[in-house]
Coordinates of N, CA, C and O in Angstrom, one line a residue:
X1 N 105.9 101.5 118.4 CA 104.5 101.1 118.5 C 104.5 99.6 119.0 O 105.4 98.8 118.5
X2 N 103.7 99.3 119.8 CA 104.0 98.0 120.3 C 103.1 96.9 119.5 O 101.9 97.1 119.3
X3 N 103.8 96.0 119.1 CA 103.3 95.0 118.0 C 102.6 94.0 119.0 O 103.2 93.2 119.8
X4 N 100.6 94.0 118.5 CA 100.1 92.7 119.7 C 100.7 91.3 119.0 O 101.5 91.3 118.0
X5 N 100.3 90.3 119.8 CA 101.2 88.5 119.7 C 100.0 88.0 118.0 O 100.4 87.2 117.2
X6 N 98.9 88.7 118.0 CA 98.6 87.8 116.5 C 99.5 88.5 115.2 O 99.9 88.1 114.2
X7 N 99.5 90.1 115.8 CA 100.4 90.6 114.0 C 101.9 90.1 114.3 O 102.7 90.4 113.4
X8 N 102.8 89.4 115.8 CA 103.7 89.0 115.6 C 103.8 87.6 114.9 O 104.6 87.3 114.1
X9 N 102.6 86.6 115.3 CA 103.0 84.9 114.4 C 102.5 85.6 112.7 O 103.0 85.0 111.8
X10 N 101.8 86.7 112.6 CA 101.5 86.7 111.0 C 102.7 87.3 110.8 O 103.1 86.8 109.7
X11 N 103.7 88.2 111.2 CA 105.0 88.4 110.4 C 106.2 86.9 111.0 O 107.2 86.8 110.4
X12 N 105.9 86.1 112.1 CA 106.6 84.5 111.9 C 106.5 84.4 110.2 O 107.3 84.5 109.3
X13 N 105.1 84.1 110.2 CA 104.8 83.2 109.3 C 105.1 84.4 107.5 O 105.0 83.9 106.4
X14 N 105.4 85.4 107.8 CA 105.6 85.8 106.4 C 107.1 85.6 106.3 O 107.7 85.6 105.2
X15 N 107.7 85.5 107.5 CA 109.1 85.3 107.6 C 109.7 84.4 107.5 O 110.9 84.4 107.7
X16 N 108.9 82.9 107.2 CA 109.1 82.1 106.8 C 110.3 81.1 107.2 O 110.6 80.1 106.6
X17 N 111.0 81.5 108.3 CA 112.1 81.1 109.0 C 113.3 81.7 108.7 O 114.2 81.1 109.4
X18 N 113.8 82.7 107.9 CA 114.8 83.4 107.6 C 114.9 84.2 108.5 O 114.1 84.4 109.4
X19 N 116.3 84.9 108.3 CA 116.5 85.7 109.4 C 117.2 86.5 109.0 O 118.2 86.7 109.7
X20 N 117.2 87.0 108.0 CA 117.8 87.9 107.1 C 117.0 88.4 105.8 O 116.3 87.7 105.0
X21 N 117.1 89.7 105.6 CA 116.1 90.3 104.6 C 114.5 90.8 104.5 O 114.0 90.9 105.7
X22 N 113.8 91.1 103.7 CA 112.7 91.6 104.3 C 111.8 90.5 104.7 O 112.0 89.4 104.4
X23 N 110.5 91.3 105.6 CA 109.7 90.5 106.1 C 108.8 90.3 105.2 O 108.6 89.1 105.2
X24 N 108.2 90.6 104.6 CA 107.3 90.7 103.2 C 107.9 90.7 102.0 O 108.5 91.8 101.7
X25 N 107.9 89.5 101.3 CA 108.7 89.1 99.9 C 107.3 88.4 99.0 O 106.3 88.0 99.6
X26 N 107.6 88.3 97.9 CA 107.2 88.1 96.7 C 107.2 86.7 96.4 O 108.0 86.2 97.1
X27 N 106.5 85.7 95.6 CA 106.4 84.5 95.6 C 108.0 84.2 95.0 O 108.4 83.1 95.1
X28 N 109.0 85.2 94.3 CA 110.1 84.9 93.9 C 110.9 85.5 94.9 O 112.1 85.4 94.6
X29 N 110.7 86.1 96.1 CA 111.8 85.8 96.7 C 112.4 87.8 97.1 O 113.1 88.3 98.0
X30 N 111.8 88.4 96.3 CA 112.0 89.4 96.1 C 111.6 90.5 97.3 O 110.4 90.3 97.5
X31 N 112.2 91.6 98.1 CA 111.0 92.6 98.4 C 109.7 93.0 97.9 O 109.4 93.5 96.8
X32 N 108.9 92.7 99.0 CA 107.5 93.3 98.4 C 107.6 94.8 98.1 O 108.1 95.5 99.0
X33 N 107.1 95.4 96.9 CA 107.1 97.1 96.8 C 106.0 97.5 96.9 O 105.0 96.8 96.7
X34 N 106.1 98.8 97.5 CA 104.4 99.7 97.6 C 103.7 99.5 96.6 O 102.5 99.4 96.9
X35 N 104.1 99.4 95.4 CA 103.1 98.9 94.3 C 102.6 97.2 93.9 O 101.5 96.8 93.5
X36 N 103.7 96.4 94.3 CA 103.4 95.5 94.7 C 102.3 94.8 95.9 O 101.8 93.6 95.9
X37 N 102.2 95.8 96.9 CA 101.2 96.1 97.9 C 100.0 96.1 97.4 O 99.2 95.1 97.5
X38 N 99.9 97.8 96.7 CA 99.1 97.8 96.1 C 98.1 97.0 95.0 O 96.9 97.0 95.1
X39 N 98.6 96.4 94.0 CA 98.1 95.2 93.4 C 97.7 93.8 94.1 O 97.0 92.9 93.6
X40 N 98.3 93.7 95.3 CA 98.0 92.2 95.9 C 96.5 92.5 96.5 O 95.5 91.7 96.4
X41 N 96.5 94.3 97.4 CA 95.0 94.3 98.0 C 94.2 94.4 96.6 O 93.3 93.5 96.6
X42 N 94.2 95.1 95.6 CA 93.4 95.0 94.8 C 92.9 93.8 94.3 O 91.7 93.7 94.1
X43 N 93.8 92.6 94.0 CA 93.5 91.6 93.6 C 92.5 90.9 94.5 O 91.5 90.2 94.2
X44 N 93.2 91.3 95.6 CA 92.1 90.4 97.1 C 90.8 91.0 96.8 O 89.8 90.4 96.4
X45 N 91.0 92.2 97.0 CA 89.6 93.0 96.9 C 88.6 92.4 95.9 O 87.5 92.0 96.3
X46 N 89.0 92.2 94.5 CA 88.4 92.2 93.6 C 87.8 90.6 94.2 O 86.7 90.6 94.8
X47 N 88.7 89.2 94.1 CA 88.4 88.2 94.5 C 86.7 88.0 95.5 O 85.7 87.4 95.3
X48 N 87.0 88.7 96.4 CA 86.6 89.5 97.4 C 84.8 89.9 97.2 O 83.9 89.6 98.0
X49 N 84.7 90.5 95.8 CA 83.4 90.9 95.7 C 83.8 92.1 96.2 O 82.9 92.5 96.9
X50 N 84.8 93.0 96.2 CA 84.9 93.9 96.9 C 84.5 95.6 96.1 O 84.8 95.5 94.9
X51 N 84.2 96.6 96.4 CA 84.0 97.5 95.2 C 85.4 98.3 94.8 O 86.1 98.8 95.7
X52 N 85.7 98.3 93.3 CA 86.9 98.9 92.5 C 87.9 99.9 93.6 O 89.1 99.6 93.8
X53 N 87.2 100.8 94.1 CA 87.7 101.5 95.1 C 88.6 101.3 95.9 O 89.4 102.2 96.2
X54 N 88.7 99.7 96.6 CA 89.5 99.8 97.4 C 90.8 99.2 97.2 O 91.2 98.4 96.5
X55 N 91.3 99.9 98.0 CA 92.9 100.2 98.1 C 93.8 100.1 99.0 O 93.3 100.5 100.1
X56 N 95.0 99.7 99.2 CA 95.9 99.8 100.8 C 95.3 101.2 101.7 O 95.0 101.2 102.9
X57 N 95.4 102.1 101.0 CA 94.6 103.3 102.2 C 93.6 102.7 102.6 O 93.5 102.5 103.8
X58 N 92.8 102.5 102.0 CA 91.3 102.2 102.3 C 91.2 101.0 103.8 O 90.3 101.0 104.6
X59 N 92.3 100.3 103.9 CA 92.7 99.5 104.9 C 92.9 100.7 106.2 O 92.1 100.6 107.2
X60 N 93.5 101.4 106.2 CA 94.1 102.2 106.6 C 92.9 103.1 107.9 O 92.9 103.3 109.1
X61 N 92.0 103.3 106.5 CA 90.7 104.3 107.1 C 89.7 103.1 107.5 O 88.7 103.3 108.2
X62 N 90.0 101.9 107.0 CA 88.8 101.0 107.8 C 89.1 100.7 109.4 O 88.4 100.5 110.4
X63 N 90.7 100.7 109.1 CA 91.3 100.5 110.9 C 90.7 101.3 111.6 O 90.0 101.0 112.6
X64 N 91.1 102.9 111.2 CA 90.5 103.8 112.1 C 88.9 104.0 112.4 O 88.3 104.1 113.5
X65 N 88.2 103.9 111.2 CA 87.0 103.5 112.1 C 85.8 102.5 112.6 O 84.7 102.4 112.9
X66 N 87.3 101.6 112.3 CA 86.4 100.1 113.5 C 86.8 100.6 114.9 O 86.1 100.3 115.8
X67 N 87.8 101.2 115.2 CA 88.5 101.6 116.6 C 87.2 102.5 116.8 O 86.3 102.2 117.5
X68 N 87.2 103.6 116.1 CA 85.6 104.4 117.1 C 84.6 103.5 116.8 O 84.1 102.7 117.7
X69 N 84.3 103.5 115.8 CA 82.9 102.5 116.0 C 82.8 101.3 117.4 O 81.9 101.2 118.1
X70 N 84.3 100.5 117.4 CA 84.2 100.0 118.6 C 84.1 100.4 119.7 O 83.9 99.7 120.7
X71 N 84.3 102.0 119.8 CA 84.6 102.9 121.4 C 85.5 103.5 121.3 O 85.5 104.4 122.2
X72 N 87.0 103.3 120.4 CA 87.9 103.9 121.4 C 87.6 105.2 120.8 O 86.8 105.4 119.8
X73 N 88.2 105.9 121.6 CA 88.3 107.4 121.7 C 89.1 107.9 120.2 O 89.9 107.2 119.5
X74 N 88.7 109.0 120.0 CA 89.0 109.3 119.0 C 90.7 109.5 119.3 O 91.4 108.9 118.6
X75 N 91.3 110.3 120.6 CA 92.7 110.4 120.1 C 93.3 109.5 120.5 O 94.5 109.6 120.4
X76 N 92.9 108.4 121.1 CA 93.4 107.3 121.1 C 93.5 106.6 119.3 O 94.4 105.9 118.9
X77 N 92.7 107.0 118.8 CA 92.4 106.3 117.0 C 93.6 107.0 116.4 O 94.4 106.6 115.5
X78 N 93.5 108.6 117.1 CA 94.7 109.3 116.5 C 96.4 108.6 116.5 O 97.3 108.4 115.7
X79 N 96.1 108.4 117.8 CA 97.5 107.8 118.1 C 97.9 106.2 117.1 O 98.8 105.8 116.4
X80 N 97.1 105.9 117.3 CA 97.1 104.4 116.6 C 97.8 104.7 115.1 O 98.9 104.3 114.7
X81 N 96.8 105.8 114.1 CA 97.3 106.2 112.9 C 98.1 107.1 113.0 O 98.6 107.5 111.9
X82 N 98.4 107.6 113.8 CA 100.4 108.6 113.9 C 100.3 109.6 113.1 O 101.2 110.2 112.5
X83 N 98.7 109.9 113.3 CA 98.5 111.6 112.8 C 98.6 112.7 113.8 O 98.1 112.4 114.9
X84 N 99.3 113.9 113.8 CA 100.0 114.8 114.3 C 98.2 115.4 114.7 O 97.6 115.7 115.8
X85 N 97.8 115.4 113.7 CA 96.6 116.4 113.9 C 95.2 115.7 113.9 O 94.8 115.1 113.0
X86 N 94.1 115.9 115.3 CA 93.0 114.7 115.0 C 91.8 115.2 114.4 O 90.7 114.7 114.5
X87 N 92.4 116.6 113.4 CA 91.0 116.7 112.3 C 91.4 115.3 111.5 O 90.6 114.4 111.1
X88 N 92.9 115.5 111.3 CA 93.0 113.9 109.7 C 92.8 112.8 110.2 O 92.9 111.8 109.5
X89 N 92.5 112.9 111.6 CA 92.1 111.1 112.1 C 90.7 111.3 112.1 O 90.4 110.1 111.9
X90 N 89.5 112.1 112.2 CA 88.4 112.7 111.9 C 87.9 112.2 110.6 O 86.8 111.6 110.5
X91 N 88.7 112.5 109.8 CA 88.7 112.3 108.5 C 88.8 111.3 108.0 O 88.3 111.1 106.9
X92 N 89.4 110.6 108.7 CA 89.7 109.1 108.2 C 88.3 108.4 109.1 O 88.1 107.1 109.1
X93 N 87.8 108.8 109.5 CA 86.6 107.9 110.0 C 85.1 108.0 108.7 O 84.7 109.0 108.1
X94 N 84.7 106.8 108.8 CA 83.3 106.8 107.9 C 82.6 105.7 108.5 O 82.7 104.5 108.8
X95 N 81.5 107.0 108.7 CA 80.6 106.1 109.3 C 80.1 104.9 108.4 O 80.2 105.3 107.2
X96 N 79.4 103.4 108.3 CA 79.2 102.9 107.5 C 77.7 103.3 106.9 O 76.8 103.8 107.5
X97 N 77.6 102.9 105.5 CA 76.0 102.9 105.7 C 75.4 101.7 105.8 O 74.3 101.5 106.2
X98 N 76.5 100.4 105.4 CA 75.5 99.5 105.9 C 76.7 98.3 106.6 O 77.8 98.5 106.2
X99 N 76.5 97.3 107.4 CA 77.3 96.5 108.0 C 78.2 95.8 106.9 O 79.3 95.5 107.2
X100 N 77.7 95.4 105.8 CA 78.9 95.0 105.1 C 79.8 96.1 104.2 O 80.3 95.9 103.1
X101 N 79.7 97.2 104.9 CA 80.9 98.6 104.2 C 81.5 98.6 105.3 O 82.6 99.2 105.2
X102 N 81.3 98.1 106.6 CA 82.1 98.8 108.3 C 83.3 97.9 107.6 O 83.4 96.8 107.2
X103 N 84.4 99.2 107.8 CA 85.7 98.7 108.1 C 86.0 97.3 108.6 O 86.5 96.6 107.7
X104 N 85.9 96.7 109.5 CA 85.9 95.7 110.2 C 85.3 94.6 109.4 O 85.8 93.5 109.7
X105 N 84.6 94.7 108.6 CA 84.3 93.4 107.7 C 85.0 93.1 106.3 O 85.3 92.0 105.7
X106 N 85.2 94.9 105.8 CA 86.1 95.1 104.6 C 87.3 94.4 105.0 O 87.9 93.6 104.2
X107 N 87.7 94.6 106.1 CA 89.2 94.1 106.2 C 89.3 92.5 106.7 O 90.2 91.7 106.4
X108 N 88.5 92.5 107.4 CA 88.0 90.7 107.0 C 88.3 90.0 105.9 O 89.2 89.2 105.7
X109 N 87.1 90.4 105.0 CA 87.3 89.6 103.8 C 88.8 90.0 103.4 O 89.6 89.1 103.6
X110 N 89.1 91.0 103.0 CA 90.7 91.0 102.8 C 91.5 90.0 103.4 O 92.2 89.1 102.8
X111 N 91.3 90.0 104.5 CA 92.2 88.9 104.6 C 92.1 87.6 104.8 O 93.0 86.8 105.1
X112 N 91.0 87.3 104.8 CA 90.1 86.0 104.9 C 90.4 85.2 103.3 O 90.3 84.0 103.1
X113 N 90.8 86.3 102.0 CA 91.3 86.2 101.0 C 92.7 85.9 100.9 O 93.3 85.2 100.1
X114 N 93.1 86.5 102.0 CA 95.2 86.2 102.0 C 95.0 84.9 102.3 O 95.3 84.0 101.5
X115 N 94.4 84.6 103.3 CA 94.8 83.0 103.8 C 94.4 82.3 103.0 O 95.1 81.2 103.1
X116 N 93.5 82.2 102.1 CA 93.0 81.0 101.3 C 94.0 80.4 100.2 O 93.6 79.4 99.5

């Protein structure tokens, strides 16, 4: 998958100038774990104003449907999430009901929370 030049300086900068070991580490130094993932979006979330619900998936399904909402085609959205099949890319889309639920703003504030 070809990585665009802003998620390359955001893994520079989680990489901190090492050149060795994972790219996502822990304030000690550690591998980040999927559960550890999981607790960092939550915490954002919560910070956030965000509702209990969300979760690293929930990232996941906001990507795919800012991509349609923005236009792209659905099996283009497929491709992007590396689903074999595009009912589950289907599925992963929600329409919003209101502009501050669209994917695209949820994942904003998420990370508008990392940086601070």
């Amino acid at each position: 998958m070809p990585v665009p030049v802003p998620l390359l300086r955001i893994i520079e900068r989680a990489r901190g100038g090492r050149t060795v070991g994972a790219i996502v580490v822990t304030k000690r130094g550690n591998q980040q774990t999927r559960n550890g993932a999981y607790v960092w979006v939550k915490t954002l979330a919560k910070r956030a104003g965000l509702p209990e619900n969300v979760h690293p998936h929930s990232l996941r399904h906001g990507a795919v449907s800012a991509l349609v909402d923005a236009g792209v085609p659905m099996h283009e959205a497929q491709e992007f999430a590396g689903h074999a099949d595009i009912r589950t890319t289907a599925h992963y889309y929600h329409r919003p009901l209101t502009l501050d639920q669209h994917g695209a703003h949820v994942t904003a504030r998420v990370f508008a929370g990392a940086a601070a």
